[in-house]
Amino acid sequence: MAKNIIPISTVDWYGRAATVVFLMGCPFRCQYCQNHALLAMGKLTAEPADVEEIKSEIEKTSLLVSAVVFTGGEAFRQFDALRNLAGFVHDKGLLVGVETNGYYTDRIRQMIDEQLVDLICMDVKAPLEPGGAPYLRICGIDAASHVSDSLRLAELCREQKIDFEVRTTVFPDFIGSSQEIQSIATSIRDLAGDVRYVIQQGMPEHAWKKISPRPFTRDELLSLAGYATPILSDVRIRTKEFGEERV
């Protein structure tokens, strides 16, 4: 089994069993990165995907799942491999989902135009304030303008019947105050429209660097979601204990 594949997952695409493929490399340096252990020496450096090996693994599980989800790292970093694999997955009659931080807007648009994706899950990691200070603090890079541009692709997704979801992963005293959630939800509405928004429980024990001493509780996440529900109609929380719940 390839080290960069989860053969069957029931949590990465709500309501579906999916194979999950990790593509290495990322322009961000998020302190809470959960996938750092999968990357060489804990660094987010690009390792070329072994496309044929990944295809072989997808082939093995193709009768047991209905979708393949590509994540990372940042899946769009290895764009040629992603497009190749997405076409292969569609040829197998499976759906394609991609998780992205929204940095590579033009590549996301190309995947949409080529009808190579059925679900886009985009992280909005911090408020999209002018000047990008929150993103610089969280991710080590000022990516707010890139993410804003990518959120605008939600309209193109609606036209193409592609599902579009936005996520924010939260940690106490680091990211996820009521003001931050309200700001993020407002930006999502203004840029992407009324799309599905998931507030995710970050797990500090798996973080790349030491941040919060504990995760938010389910009740705390429900309270945070209450700041987004007046702005967006489909707000959900996702916890380790209870999975995904619509608020």
mmCIF file of C-alpha atoms in Angstrom:
data_model
loop_
_atom_site.group_PDB
_atom_site.id
_atom_site.type_symbol
_atom_site.label_atom_id
_atom_site.label_comp_id
_atom_site.label_asym_id
_atom_site.label_seq_id
_atom_site.Cartn_x
_atom_site.Cartn_y
_atom_site.Cartn_z
ATOM 1 C CA MET A 1 0.000 0.000 0.000
ATOM 2 C CA ALA A 2 1.343 3.412 -0.985
ATOM 3 C CA LYS A 3 2.095 5.569 2.049
ATOM 4 C CA ASN A 4 0.196 8.511 0.560
ATOM 5 C CA ILE A 5 -3.193 6.786 0.255
ATOM 6 C CA ILE A 6 -6.055 5.939 2.599
ATOM 7 C CA PRO A 7 -7.866 3.114 0.752
ATOM 8 C CA ILE A 8 -11.326 3.697 2.215
ATOM 9 C CA SER A 9 -12.515 6.700 4.232
ATOM 10 C CA THR A 10 -16.048 7.553 5.328
ATOM 11 C CA VAL A 11 -15.202 11.000 6.717
ATOM 12 C CA ASP A 12 -13.540 12.857 3.844
ATOM 13 C CA TRP A 13 -16.649 13.171 1.638
ATOM 14 C CA TYR A 14 -19.849 13.456 3.625
ATOM 15 C CA GLY A 15 -22.199 10.585 2.788
ATOM 16 C CA ARG A 16 -19.704 8.715 0.598
ATOM 17 C CA ALA A 17 -16.970 6.136 0.908
ATOM 18 C CA ALA A 18 -13.860 7.531 -0.750
ATOM 19 C CA THR A 19 -10.227 6.755 -1.384
ATOM 20 C CA VAL A 20 -8.005 9.611 -0.172
ATOM 21 C CA VAL A 21 -4.789 10.537 -1.995
ATOM 22 C CA PHE A 22 -2.207 12.867 -0.430
ATOM 23 C CA LEU A 23 -0.170 14.950 -2.884
ATOM 24 C CA MET A 24 2.916 16.457 -1.292
ATOM 25 C CA GLY A 25 4.097 20.044 -1.284
ATOM 26 C CA CYS A 26 2.446 23.251 -0.091
ATOM 27 C CA PRO A 27 3.181 27.000 -0.300
ATOM 28 C CA PHE A 28 1.783 27.499 3.224
ATOM 29 C CA ARG A 29 3.474 26.865 6.560
ATOM 30 C CA CYS A 30 0.453 26.537 8.829
ATOM 31 C CA GLN A 31 1.471 26.024 12.434
ATOM 32 C CA TYR A 32 -1.389 23.582 12.995
ATOM 33 C CA CYS A 33 -0.776 21.461 9.874
ATOM 34 C CA GLN A 34 -2.157 17.984 10.595
ATOM 35 C CA ASN A 35 -0.370 16.192 7.741
ATOM 36 C CA HIS A 36 3.235 17.154 8.469
ATOM 37 C CA ALA A 37 4.109 13.608 9.543
ATOM 38 C CA LEU A 38 3.424 12.385 6.009
ATOM 39 C CA LEU A 39 5.956 14.762 4.499
ATOM 40 C CA ALA A 40 9.712 14.309 4.287
ATOM 41 C CA MET A 41 11.355 15.270 7.598
ATOM 42 C CA GLY A 42 8.230 17.175 8.599
ATOM 43 C CA LYS A 43 8.833 19.800 5.935
ATOM 44 C CA LEU A 44 6.260 20.763 3.347
ATOM 45 C CA THR A 45 8.514 20.117 0.376
ATOM 46 C CA ALA A 46 7.278 18.782 -2.941
ATOM 47 C CA GLU A 47 7.797 15.112 -3.702
ATOM 48 C CA PRO A 48 6.669 14.136 -7.213
ATOM 49 C CA ALA A 49 3.664 11.849 -7.051
ATOM 50 C CA ASP A 50 4.130 8.311 -8.344
ATOM 51 C CA VAL A 51 1.127 8.515 -10.643
ATOM 52 C CA GLU A 52 1.196 4.904 -11.807
ATOM 53 C CA GLU A 53 1.456 3.592 -8.255
ATOM 54 C CA ILE A 54 -1.479 5.766 -7.190
ATOM 55 C CA LYS A 55 -3.542 4.573 -10.150
ATOM 56 C CA SER A 56 -2.832 0.984 -9.156
ATOM 57 C CA GLU A 57 -4.052 1.629 -5.618
ATOM 58 C CA ILE A 58 -7.184 3.413 -6.858
ATOM 59 C CA GLU A 59 -7.876 0.453 -9.128
ATOM 60 C CA LYS A 60 -7.820 -1.886 -6.112
ATOM 61 C CA THR A 61 -10.508 0.054 -4.234
ATOM 62 C CA SER A 62 -12.614 1.265 -7.172
ATOM 63 C CA LEU A 63 -15.395 -1.265 -6.507
ATOM 64 C CA LEU A 64 -15.591 -0.331 -2.816
ATOM 65 C CA VAL A 65 -15.844 3.461 -3.065
ATOM 66 C CA SER A 66 -17.787 6.022 -5.066
ATOM 67 C CA ALA A 67 -15.190 8.797 -5.043
ATOM 68 C CA VAL A 68 -11.537 9.747 -4.733
ATOM 69 C CA VAL A 69 -10.508 12.798 -2.707
ATOM 70 C CA PHE A 70 -7.180 14.508 -3.422
ATOM 71 C CA THR A 71 -5.630 16.442 -0.568
ATOM 72 C CA GLY A 72 -2.174 17.376 0.683
ATOM 73 C CA GLY A 73 -0.122 19.297 1.372
ATOM 74 C CA GLU A 74 -1.806 21.272 -1.354
ATOM 75 C CA ALA A 75 -3.183 19.084 -4.136
ATOM 76 C CA PHE A 76 -2.930 21.787 -6.802
ATOM 77 C CA ARG A 77 0.827 22.116 -6.187
ATOM 78 C CA GLN A 78 1.341 18.982 -8.335
ATOM 79 C CA PHE A 79 -1.101 20.074 -11.004
ATOM 80 C CA ASP A 80 -0.074 17.769 -13.854
ATOM 81 C CA ALA A 81 -0.316 14.720 -11.601
ATOM 82 C CA LEU A 82 -3.657 15.907 -10.224
ATOM 83 C CA ARG A 83 -5.185 16.373 -13.675
ATOM 84 C CA ASN A 84 -3.854 13.018 -14.860
ATOM 85 C CA LEU A 85 -5.245 11.219 -11.822
ATOM 86 C CA ALA A 86 -8.581 13.045 -11.894
ATOM 87 C CA GLY A 87 -9.122 11.976 -15.501
ATOM 88 C CA PHE A 88 -8.267 8.396 -14.551
ATOM 89 C CA VAL A 89 -10.747 8.485 -11.663
ATOM 90 C CA HIS A 90 -13.546 9.767 -13.899
ATOM 91 C CA ASP A 91 -12.763 7.049 -16.440
ATOM 92 C CA LYS A 92 -13.393 4.552 -13.623
ATOM 93 C CA GLY A 93 -16.839 6.034 -13.076
ATOM 94 C CA LEU A 94 -15.902 7.597 -9.743
ATOM 95 C CA LEU A 95 -16.360 11.153 -8.513
ATOM 96 C CA VAL A 96 -13.420 13.488 -7.884
ATOM 97 C CA GLY A 97 -13.078 15.728 -4.853
ATOM 98 C CA VAL A 98 -10.201 18.123 -4.209
ATOM 99 C CA GLU A 99 -9.299 19.787 -0.924
ATOM 100 C CA THR A 100 -7.418 23.050 -1.425
ATOM 101 C CA ASN A 101 -6.145 26.093 0.414
ATOM 102 C CA GLY A 102 -7.230 28.277 -2.513
ATOM 103 C CA TYR A 103 -3.769 29.542 -3.407
ATOM 104 C CA TYR A 104 -3.711 28.376 -7.039
ATOM 105 C CA THR A 105 -6.770 30.114 -8.471
ATOM 106 C CA ASP A 106 -5.935 29.609 -12.149
ATOM 107 C CA ARG A 107 -5.347 25.893 -11.662
ATOM 108 C CA ILE A 108 -8.636 25.493 -9.806
ATOM 109 C CA ARG A 109 -10.427 27.323 -12.619
ATOM 110 C CA GLN A 110 -8.818 25.066 -15.216
ATOM 111 C CA MET A 111 -9.963 21.922 -13.376
ATOM 112 C CA ILE A 112 -13.492 23.328 -13.309
ATOM 113 C CA ASP A 113 -13.398 24.278 -16.995
ATOM 114 C CA GLU A 114 -12.111 20.813 -17.927
ATOM 115 C CA GLN A 115 -14.874 19.186 -15.836
ATOM 116 C CA LEU A 116 -12.307 17.162 -13.901
ATOM 117 C CA VAL A 117 -13.750 17.813 -10.437
ATOM 118 C CA ASP A 118 -17.093 17.181 -8.716
ATOM 119 C CA LEU A 119 -16.416 18.629 -5.262
ATOM 120 C CA ILE A 120 -14.130 21.453 -4.174
ATOM 121 C CA CYS A 121 -13.471 21.880 -0.457
ATOM 122 C CA MET A 122 -11.659 25.149 0.165
ATOM 123 C CA ASP A 123 -10.001 26.181 3.397
ATOM 124 C CA VAL A 124 -10.402 29.745 4.560
ATOM 125 C CA LYS A 125 -7.863 29.703 7.340
ATOM 126 C CA ALA A 126 -8.224 33.261 8.635
ATOM 127 C CA PRO A 127 -10.172 36.484 8.063
ATOM 128 C CA LEU A 128 -9.581 37.880 4.576
ATOM 129 C CA GLU A 129 -8.579 41.325 5.739
ATOM 130 C CA PRO A 130 -6.827 43.858 3.492
ATOM 131 C CA GLY A 131 -3.091 43.589 3.996
ATOM 132 C CA GLY A 132 -3.290 39.895 4.826
ATOM 133 C CA ALA A 133 -2.037 40.083 8.432
ATOM 134 C CA PRO A 134 -4.243 37.225 9.746
ATOM 135 C CA TYR A 135 -3.122 34.912 6.940
ATOM 136 C CA LEU A 136 0.506 35.807 7.505
ATOM 137 C CA ARG A 137 0.150 34.916 11.184
ATOM 138 C CA ILE A 138 -1.620 31.593 10.585
ATOM 139 C CA CYS A 139 0.037 30.388 7.366
ATOM 140 C CA GLY A 140 3.333 32.230 7.144
ATOM 141 C CA ILE A 141 2.291 33.752 3.818
ATOM 142 C CA ASP A 142 0.012 36.592 2.721
ATOM 143 C CA ALA A 143 -2.453 34.575 0.655
ATOM 144 C CA ALA A 144 -5.688 36.453 1.364
ATOM 145 C CA SER A 145 -6.006 37.863 -2.160
ATOM 146 C CA HIS A 146 -5.433 34.426 -3.718
ATOM 147 C CA VAL A 147 -8.071 32.845 -1.490
ATOM 148 C CA SER A 148 -10.523 35.654 -2.217
ATOM 149 C CA ASP A 149 -10.086 35.122 -5.954
ATOM 150 C CA SER A 150 -10.623 31.382 -5.546
ATOM 151 C CA LEU A 151 -13.794 31.885 -3.516
ATOM 152 C CA ARG A 152 -15.238 33.785 -6.468
ATOM 153 C CA LEU A 153 -15.019 30.543 -8.467
ATOM 154 C CA ALA A 154 -18.021 29.267 -6.497
ATOM 155 C CA GLU A 155 -20.293 30.912 -9.063
ATOM 156 C CA LEU A 156 -18.587 28.980 -11.866
ATOM 157 C CA CYS A 157 -19.042 25.814 -9.804
ATOM 158 C CA ARG A 158 -22.753 26.496 -9.499
ATOM 159 C CA GLU A 159 -23.000 26.874 -13.262
ATOM 160 C CA GLN A 160 -21.132 23.578 -13.766
ATOM 161 C CA LYS A 161 -23.094 21.708 -11.030
ATOM 162 C CA ILE A 162 -19.923 21.239 -8.968
ATOM 163 C CA ASP A 163 -20.336 21.033 -5.197
ATOM 164 C CA PHE A 164 -18.444 23.733 -3.299
ATOM 165 C CA GLU A 165 -17.666 23.753 0.402
ATOM 166 C CA VAL A 166 -15.685 26.151 2.573
ATOM 167 C CA ARG A 167 -13.977 25.082 5.793
ATOM 168 C CA THR A 168 -12.244 26.762 8.712
ATOM 169 C CA THR A 169 -10.232 24.745 11.231
ATOM 170 C CA VAL A 170 -10.268 26.360 14.665
ATOM 171 C CA PHE A 171 -8.101 26.219 17.795
ATOM 172 C CA PRO A 172 -8.685 28.054 21.102
ATOM 173 C CA ASP A 173 -6.656 31.244 21.495
ATOM 174 C CA PHE A 174 -5.157 30.837 18.017
ATOM 175 C CA ILE A 175 -7.894 31.036 15.371
ATOM 176 C CA GLY A 176 -11.636 30.849 15.877
ATOM 177 C CA SER A 177 -12.887 33.776 17.933
ATOM 178 C CA SER A 178 -16.485 34.848 17.414
ATOM 179 C CA GLN A 179 -15.292 37.957 15.582
ATOM 180 C CA GLU A 180 -13.062 35.897 13.283
ATOM 181 C CA ILE A 181 -15.841 33.438 12.414
ATOM 182 C CA GLN A 182 -18.241 36.288 11.725
ATOM 183 C CA SER A 183 -15.669 38.009 9.509
ATOM 184 C CA ILE A 184 -14.880 34.819 7.585
ATOM 185 C CA ALA A 185 -18.563 33.992 7.079
ATOM 186 C CA THR A 186 -19.229 37.496 5.776
ATOM 187 C CA SER A 187 -16.357 37.243 3.284
ATOM 188 C CA ILE A 188 -17.603 33.846 2.123
ATOM 189 C CA ARG A 189 -21.090 35.234 1.510
ATOM 190 C CA ASP A 190 -19.774 38.304 -0.299
ATOM 191 C CA LEU A 191 -17.291 36.408 -2.497
ATOM 192 C CA ALA A 192 -18.771 32.924 -2.942
ATOM 193 C CA GLY A 193 -22.439 33.377 -2.162
ATOM 194 C CA ASP A 194 -24.469 31.177 0.146
ATOM 195 C CA VAL A 195 -22.266 28.065 0.090
ATOM 196 C CA ARG A 196 -21.888 25.335 2.700
ATOM 197 C CA TYR A 197 -19.580 26.334 5.560
ATOM 198 C CA VAL A 198 -17.975 23.832 7.937
ATOM 199 C CA ILE A 199 -16.229 24.831 11.166
ATOM 200 C CA GLN A 200 -13.786 22.045 11.991
ATOM 201 C CA GLN A 201 -12.418 21.013 15.368
ATOM 202 C CA GLY A 202 -8.648 21.277 15.161
ATOM 203 C CA MET A 203 -6.657 18.688 17.096
ATOM 204 C CA PRO A 204 -3.640 20.379 18.769
ATOM 205 C CA GLU A 205 -1.873 17.110 19.567
ATOM 206 C CA HIS A 206 -1.357 16.495 15.849
ATOM 207 C CA ALA A 207 -0.195 20.021 15.013
ATOM 208 C CA TRP A 208 3.130 20.724 13.316
ATOM 209 C CA LYS A 209 4.034 23.254 16.013
ATOM 210 C CA LYS A 210 2.797 23.684 19.559
ATOM 211 C CA ILE A 211 -0.268 25.921 19.633
ATOM 212 C CA SER A 212 -3.437 25.512 21.731
ATOM 213 C CA PRO A 213 -3.343 23.176 24.740
ATOM 214 C CA ARG A 214 -6.785 21.726 23.950
ATOM 215 C CA PRO A 215 -9.351 21.509 21.144
ATOM 216 C CA PHE A 216 -12.646 23.368 21.102
ATOM 217 C CA THR A 217 -15.476 21.296 22.572
ATOM 218 C CA ARG A 218 -18.586 20.463 20.561
ATOM 219 C CA ASP A 219 -20.608 22.985 22.571
ATOM 220 C CA GLU A 220 -18.030 25.688 21.893
ATOM 221 C CA LEU A 221 -18.146 24.919 18.170
ATOM 222 C CA LEU A 222 -21.943 25.111 18.204
ATOM 223 C CA SER A 223 -21.635 28.508 19.852
ATOM 224 C CA LEU A 224 -19.152 29.675 17.204
ATOM 225 C CA ALA A 225 -21.421 28.394 14.445
ATOM 226 C CA GLY A 226 -24.128 30.663 15.835
ATOM 227 C CA TYR A 227 -22.113 33.655 14.617
ATOM 228 C CA ALA A 228 -22.168 32.294 11.056
ATOM 229 C CA THR A 229 -25.789 31.114 10.812
ATOM 230 C CA PRO A 230 -27.262 34.624 10.402
ATOM 231 C CA ILE A 231 -24.931 35.058 7.411
ATOM 232 C CA LEU A 232 -24.935 31.640 5.689
ATOM 233 C CA SER A 233 -27.839 29.188 5.503
ATOM 234 C CA ASP A 234 -25.884 25.900 5.652
ATOM 235 C CA VAL A 235 -23.427 25.978 8.553
ATOM 236 C CA ARG A 236 -22.003 22.786 10.034
ATOM 237 C CA ILE A 237 -19.529 21.708 12.665
ATOM 238 C CA ARG A 238 -17.192 18.744 12.417
ATOM 239 C CA THR A 239 -15.789 17.054 15.524
ATOM 240 C CA LYS A 240 -13.796 13.939 16.279
ATOM 241 C CA GLU A 241 -16.548 12.639 18.550
ATOM 242 C CA PHE A 242 -19.691 13.278 16.507
ATOM 243 C CA GLY A 243 -18.547 13.827 12.937
ATOM 244 C CA GLU A 244 -20.384 16.377 10.814
ATOM 245 C CA GLU A 245 -23.516 18.059 12.146
ATOM 246 C CA ARG A 246 -25.632 20.714 10.486
ATOM 247 C CA VAL A 247 -26.441 23.558 12.855
#
